[in-house]
Short mmCIF file of C-alpha atoms and ligand atoms in Angstrom, two decimals:
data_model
loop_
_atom_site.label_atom_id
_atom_site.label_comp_id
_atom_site.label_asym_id
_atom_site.label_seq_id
_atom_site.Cartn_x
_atom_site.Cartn_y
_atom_site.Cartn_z
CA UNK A 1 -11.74 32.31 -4.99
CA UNK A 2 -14.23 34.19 -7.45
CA UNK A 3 -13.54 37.38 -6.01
CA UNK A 4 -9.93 37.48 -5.79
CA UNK A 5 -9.94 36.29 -9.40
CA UNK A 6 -11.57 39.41 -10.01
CA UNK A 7 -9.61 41.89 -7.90
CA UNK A 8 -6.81 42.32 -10.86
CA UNK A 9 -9.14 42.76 -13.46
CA UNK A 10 -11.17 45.61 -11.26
CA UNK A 11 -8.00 46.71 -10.32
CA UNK A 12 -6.05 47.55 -13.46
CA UNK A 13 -8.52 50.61 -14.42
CA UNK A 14 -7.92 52.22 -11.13
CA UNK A 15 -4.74 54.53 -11.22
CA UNK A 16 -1.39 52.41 -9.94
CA UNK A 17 -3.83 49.21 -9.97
CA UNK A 18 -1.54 47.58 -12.08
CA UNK A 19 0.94 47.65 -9.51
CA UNK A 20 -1.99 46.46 -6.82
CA UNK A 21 -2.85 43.11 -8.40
CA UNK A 22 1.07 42.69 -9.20
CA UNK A 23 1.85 42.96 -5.87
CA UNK A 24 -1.48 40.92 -4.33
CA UNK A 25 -0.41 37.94 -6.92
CA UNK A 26 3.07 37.46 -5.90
CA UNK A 27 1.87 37.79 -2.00
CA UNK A 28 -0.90 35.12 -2.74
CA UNK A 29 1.52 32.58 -5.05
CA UNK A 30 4.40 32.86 -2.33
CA UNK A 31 2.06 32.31 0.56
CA UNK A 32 0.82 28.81 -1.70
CA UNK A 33 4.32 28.14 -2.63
CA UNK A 34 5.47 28.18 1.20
CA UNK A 35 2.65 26.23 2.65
CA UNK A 36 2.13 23.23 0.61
CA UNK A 37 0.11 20.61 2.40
CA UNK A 38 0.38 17.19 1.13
CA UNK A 39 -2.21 14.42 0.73
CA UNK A 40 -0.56 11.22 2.45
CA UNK A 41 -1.21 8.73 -0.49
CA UNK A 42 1.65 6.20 0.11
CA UNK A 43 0.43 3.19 -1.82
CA UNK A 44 3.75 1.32 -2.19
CA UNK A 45 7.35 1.21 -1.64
CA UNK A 46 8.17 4.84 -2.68
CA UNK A 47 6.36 5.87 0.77
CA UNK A 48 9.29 4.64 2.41
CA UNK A 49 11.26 7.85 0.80
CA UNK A 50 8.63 10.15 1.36
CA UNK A 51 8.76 9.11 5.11
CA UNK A 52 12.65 9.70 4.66
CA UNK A 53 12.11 13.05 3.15
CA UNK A 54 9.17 13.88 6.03
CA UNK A 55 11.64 13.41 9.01
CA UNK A 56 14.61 15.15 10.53
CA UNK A 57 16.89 14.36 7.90
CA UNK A 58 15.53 15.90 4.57
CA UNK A 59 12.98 17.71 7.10
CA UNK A 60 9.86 18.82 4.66
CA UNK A 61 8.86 20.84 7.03
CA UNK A 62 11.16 23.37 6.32
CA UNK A 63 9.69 24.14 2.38
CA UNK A 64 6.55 24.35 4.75
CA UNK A 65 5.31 21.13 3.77
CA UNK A 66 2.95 19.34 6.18
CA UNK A 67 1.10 16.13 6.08
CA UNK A 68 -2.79 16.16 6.03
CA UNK A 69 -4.37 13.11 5.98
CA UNK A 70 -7.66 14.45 4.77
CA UNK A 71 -7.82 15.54 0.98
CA UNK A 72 -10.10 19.04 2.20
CA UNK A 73 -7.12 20.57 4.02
CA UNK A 74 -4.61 19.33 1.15
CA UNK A 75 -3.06 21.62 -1.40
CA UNK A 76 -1.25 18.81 -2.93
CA UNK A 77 -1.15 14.93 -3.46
CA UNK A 78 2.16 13.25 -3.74
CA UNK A 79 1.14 10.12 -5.54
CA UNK A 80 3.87 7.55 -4.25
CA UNK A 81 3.91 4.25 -4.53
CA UNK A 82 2.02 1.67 -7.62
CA UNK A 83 -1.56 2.67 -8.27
CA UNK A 84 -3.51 -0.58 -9.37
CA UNK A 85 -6.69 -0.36 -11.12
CA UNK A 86 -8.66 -0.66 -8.12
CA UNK A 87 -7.55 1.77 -6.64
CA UNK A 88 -7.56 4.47 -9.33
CA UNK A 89 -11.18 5.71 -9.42
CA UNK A 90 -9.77 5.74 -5.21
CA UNK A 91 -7.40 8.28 -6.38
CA UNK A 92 -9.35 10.39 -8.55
CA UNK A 93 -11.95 10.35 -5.90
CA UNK A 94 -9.57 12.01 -3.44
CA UNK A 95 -8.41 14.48 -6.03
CA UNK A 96 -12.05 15.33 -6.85
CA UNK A 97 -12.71 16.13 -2.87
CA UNK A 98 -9.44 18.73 -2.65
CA UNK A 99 -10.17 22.55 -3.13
CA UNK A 100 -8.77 24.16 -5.92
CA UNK A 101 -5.69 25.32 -6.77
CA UNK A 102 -4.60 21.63 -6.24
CA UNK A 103 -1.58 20.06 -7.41
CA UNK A 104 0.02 16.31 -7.96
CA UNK A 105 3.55 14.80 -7.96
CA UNK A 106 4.16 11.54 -9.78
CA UNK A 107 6.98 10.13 -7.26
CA UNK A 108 8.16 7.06 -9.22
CA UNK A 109 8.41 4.80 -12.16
CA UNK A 110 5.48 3.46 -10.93
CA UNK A 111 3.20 6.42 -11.01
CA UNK A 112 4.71 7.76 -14.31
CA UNK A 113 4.27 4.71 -16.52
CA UNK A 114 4.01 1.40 -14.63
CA UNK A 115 7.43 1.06 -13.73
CA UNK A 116 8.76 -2.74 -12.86
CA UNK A 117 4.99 -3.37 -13.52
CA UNK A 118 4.96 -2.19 -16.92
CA UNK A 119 5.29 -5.80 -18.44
CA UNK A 120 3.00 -8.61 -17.60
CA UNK A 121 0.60 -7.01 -15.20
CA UNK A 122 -3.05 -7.39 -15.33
CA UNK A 123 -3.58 -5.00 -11.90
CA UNK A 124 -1.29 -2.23 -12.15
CA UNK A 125 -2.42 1.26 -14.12
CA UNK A 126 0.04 2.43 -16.88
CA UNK A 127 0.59 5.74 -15.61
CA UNK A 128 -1.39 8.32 -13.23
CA UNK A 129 -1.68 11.00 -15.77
CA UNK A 130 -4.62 8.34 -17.67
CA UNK A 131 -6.55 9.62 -13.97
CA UNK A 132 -5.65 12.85 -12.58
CA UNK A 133 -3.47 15.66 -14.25
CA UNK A 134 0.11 15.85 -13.04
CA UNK A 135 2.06 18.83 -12.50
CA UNK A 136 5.53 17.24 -11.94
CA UNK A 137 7.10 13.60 -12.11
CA UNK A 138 10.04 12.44 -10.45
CA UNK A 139 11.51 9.24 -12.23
CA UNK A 140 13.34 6.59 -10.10
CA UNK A 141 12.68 3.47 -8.31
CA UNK A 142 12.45 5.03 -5.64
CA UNK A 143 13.55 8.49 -6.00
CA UNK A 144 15.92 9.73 -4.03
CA UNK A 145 15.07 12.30 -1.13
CA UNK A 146 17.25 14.56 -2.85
CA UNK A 147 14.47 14.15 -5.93
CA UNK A 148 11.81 14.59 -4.21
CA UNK A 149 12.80 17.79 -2.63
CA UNK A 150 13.92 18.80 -6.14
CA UNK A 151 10.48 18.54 -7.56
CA UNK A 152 9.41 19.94 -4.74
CA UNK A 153 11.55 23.16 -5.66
CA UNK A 154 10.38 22.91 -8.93
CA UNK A 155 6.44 22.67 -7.80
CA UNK A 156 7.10 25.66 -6.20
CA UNK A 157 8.52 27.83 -8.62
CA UNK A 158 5.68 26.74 -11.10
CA UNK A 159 3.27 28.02 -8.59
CA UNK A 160 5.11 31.33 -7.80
CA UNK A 161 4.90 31.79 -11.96
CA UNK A 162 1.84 31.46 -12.14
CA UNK A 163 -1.25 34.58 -12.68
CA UNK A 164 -4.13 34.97 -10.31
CA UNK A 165 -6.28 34.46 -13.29
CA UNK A 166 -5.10 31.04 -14.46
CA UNK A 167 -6.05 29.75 -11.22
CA UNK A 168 -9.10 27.89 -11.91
CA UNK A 169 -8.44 26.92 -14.91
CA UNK A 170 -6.78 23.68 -14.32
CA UNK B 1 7.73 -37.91 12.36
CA UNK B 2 10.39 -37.21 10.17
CA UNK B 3 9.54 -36.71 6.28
CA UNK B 4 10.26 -40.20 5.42
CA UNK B 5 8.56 -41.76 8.14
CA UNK B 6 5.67 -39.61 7.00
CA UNK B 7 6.07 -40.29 3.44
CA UNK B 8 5.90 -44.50 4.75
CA UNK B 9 2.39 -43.56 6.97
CA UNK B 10 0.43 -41.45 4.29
CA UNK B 11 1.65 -44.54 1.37
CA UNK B 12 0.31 -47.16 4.51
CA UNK B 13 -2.63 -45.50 5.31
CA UNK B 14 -3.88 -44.18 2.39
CA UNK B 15 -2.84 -46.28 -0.53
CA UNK B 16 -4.67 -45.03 -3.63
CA UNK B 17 -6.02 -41.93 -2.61
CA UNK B 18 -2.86 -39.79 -2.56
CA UNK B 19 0.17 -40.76 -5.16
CA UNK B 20 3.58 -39.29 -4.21
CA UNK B 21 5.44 -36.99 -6.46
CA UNK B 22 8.83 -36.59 -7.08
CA UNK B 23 8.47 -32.79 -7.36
CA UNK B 24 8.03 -32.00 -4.16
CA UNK B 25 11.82 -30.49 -3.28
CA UNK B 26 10.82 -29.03 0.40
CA UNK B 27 7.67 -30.43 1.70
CA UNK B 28 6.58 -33.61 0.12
CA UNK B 29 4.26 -33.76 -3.01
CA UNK B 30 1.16 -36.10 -3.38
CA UNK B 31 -1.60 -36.24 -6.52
CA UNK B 32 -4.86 -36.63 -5.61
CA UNK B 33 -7.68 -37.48 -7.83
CA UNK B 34 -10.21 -34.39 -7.85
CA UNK B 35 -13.12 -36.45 -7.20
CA UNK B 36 -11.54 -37.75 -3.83
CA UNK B 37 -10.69 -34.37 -2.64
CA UNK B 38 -12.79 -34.10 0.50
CA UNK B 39 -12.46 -37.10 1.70
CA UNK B 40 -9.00 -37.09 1.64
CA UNK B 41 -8.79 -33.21 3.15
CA UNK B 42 -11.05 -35.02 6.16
CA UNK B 43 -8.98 -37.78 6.45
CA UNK B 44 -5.55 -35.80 7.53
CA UNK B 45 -7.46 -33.31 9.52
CA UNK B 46 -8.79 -35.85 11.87
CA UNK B 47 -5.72 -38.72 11.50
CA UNK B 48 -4.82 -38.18 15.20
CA UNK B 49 -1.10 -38.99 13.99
CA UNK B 50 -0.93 -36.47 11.26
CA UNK B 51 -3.14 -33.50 12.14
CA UNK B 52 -3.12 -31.58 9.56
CA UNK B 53 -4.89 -28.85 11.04
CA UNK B 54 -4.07 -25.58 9.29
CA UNK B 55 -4.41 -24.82 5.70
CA UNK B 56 -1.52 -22.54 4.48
CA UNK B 57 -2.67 -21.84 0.78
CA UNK B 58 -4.54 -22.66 -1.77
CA UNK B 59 -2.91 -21.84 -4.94
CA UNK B 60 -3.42 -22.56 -8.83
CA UNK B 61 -1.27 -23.09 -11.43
CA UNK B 62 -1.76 -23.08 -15.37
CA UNK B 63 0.74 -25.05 -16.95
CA UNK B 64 -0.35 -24.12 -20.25
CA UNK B 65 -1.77 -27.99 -20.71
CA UNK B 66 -4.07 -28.13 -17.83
CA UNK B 67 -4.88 -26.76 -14.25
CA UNK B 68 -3.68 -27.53 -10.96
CA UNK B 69 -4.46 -26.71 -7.70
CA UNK B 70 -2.33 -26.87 -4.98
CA UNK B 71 -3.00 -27.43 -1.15
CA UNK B 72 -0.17 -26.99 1.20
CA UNK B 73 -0.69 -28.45 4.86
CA UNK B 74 0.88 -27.80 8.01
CA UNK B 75 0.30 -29.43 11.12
CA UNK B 76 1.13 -27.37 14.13
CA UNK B 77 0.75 -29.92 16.90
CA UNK B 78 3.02 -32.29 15.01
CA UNK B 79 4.86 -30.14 13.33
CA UNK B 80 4.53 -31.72 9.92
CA UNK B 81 4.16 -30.32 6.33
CA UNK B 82 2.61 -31.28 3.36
CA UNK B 83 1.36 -30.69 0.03
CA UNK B 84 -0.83 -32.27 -2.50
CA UNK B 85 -2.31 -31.11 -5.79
CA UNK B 86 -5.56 -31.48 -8.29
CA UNK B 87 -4.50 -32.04 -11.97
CA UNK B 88 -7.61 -30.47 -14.10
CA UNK B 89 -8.28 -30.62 -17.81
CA UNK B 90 -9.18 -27.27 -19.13
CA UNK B 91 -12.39 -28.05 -19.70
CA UNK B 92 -13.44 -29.93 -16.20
CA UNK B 93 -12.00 -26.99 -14.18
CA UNK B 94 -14.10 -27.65 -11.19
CA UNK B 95 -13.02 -28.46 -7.60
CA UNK B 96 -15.15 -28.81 -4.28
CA UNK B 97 -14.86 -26.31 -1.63
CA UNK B 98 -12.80 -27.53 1.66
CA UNK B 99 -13.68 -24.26 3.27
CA UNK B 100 -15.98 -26.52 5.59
CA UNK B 101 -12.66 -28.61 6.47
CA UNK B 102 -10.69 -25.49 6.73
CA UNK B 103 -11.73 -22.16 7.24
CA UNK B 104 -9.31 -20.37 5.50
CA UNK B 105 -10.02 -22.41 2.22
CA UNK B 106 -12.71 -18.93 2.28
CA UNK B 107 -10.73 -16.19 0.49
CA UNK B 108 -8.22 -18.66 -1.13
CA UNK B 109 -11.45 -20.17 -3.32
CA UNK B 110 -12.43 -17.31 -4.16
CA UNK B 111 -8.97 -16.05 -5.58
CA UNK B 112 -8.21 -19.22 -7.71
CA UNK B 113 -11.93 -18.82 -8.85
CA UNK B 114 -11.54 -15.20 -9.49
CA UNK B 115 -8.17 -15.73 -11.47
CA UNK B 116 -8.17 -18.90 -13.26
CA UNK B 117 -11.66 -19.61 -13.44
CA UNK B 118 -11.41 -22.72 -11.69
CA UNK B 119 -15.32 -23.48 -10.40
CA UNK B 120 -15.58 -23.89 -6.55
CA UNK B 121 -18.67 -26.19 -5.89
CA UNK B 122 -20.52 -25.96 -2.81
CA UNK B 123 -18.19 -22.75 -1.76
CA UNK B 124 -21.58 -20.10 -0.53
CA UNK B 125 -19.46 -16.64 -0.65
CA UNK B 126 -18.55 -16.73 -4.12
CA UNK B 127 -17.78 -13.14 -5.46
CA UNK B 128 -15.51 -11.11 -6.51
CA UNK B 129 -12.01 -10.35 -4.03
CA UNK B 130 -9.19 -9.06 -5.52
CA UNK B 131 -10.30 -7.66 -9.00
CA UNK B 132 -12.37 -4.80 -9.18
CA UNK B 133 -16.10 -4.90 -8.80
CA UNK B 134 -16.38 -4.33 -12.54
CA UNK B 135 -14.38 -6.46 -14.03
CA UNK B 136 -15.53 -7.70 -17.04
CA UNK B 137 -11.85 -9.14 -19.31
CA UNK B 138 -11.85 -12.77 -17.80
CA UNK B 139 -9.63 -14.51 -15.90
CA UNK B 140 -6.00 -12.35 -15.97
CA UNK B 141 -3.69 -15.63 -14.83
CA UNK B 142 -4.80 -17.83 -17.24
CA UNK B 143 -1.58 -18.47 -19.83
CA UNK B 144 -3.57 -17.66 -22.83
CA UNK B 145 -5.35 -14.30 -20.91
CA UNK B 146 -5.07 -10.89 -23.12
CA UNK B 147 -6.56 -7.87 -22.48
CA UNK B 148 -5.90 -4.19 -24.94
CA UNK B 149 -3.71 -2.81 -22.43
CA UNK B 150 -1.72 -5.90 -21.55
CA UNK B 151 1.83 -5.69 -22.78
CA UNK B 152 3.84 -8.87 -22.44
CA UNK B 153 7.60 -8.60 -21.26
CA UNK B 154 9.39 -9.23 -24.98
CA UNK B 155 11.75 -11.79 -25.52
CA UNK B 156 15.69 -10.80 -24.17
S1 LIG C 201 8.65 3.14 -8.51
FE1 LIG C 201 9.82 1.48 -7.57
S2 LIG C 201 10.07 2.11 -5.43
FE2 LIG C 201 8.42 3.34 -6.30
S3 LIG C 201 6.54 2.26 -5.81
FE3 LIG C 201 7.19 1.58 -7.84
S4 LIG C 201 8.40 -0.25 -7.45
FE4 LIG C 201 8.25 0.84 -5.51
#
């Protein structure tokens, strides 16, 4: 990823290079914004609208977004479902093992601050963002398909924003 | 055996060792006296009549004056239930392992020692099981348990 971060720079002294690493961004960010491959880390009940959203119904598939179950060939992690305490350093561990540019959706009350486990729970983490970054949440308990897709949508358009150079610095 | 007639055999057979309670609203309800727990855990495993063979759960309670642990029984060949508890000051929280008696007394142990704090003796697999390896903030289901990112559920 080194060298691509590079092309632009290289790029804009040549004549028309401007227009070269214009161009070779927007290819690059719409190629990651169509093929979004999602970590399966279903931890709870929220998994049971992801699996919604993943079949024929709500078909993922067709925003290009396909299930890995290995965190190497994963773009993105859709955290759904209560993380507990023990399984947080589980979490960052498979965030740590994706390639960069990697991204994370917060699907549920439960990811985003505890949810129904907010009060009285000695197990449950307060929030994801206190163990990997998070690029979008989606409130609800669960969120609707319809939600999930959203931030989907909205995942993607942050991606297609964003400039070849900013890429490693997540 | 219905759950009077086996209300009439345990009070027969083993007067003393296991006192009926009235809170028992599904399966009956017997104290036992700590000290007498392994005997009596023997006793209705092997009473051919009862059979108490299979151990459903071992769970503890803190009432916020003592401890209790609760056994609940089931008997699959006669198709009986039961339940019986341990009453434990806070400060004599100590009960024997049945795990020899039942097998699945294993992992239950380990929980009520894990959570409450309650001592298992003679229990050889005592470690941690449900917490994380690391835990170091005591015993999370005691009443009186606090920890700096605890946050109670306020009053309505
Ligand atoms: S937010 Fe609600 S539906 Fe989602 S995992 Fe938590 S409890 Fe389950």
């Amino acid at each position: 990823m080194g060298l691509i971060k590079k092309v632009p720079v290289y790029a804009e002294h040549v004549p028309g290079g401007g227009f070269v690493a214009t161009q070779l961004e927007s290819v690059l960010s719409h190629a990651q914004a169509c093929s979004m491959w999602y970590l399966l880390f279903a931890t709870a009940c929220c998994a049971i609208e992801l699996m919604c959203t993943g079949a024929s119904r709500y078909d993922f598939d067709r925003l290009g977004m396909i299930f890995r179950p290995t965190p190497r060939q994963a773009d993105l992690i859709i955290a759904a479902g209560t993380i507990t305490k023990k399984m947080a350093p589980r979490l960052r561990r498979l965030y740590d093992q994706m390639a960069e540019p990697r991204y994370v959706i917060a699907m549920g009350g439960c990811t985003i601050r505890g949810g129904p486990f907010y009060y009285d729970s000695y197990a449950v983490e307060k929030g994801i963002d206190h163990i990997v970054p998070v690029d979008i949440y989606i409130p609800g308990c669960p969120p609707r398909p319809e939600s999930l897709l959203e931030g989907c949508l909205h995942l993607q358009k942050k991606i297609k924003s964003q400039k070849l150079a900013d890429w490693h610095e997540k | 055996m219905t759950r009077d007639e086996l209300k009439e055999h345990i009070l027969k057979k083993y007067d003393g060792l296991l006192t009926p309670l009235e809170t028992g609203v599904f399966d009956l309800m017997f104290e036992v006296k700590p000290a007498n727990l392994t005997n009596v855990a023997r006793m209705l495993r092997d009473d051919e009549q009862l059979k108490f063979d299979f151990l459903n759960n071992i769970a503890g309670v803190d009432t916020g004056e003592q401890f209790e642990v609760v056994y609940s029984l089931s008997s699959i060949s006669n198709n009986l239930r039961l339940d019986f508890k341990l009453v434990l000051p806070y400060d004599e929280a100590v009960v024997d392992s049945v795990k020899d008696i039942w097998t699945a007394a294993d992992w239950h142990e380990r929980e009520i020692w894990e959570l409450y704090g309650i001592d298992v003796n003679n229990h050889d697999n005592l470690k941690r099981f449900l917490l994380p390896d690391d835990w170091d903030q005591g015993y999370p289901m005691r009443k009186d348990w606090d920890a700096p990112d605890f946050v109670r559920m306020p009053e309505l």
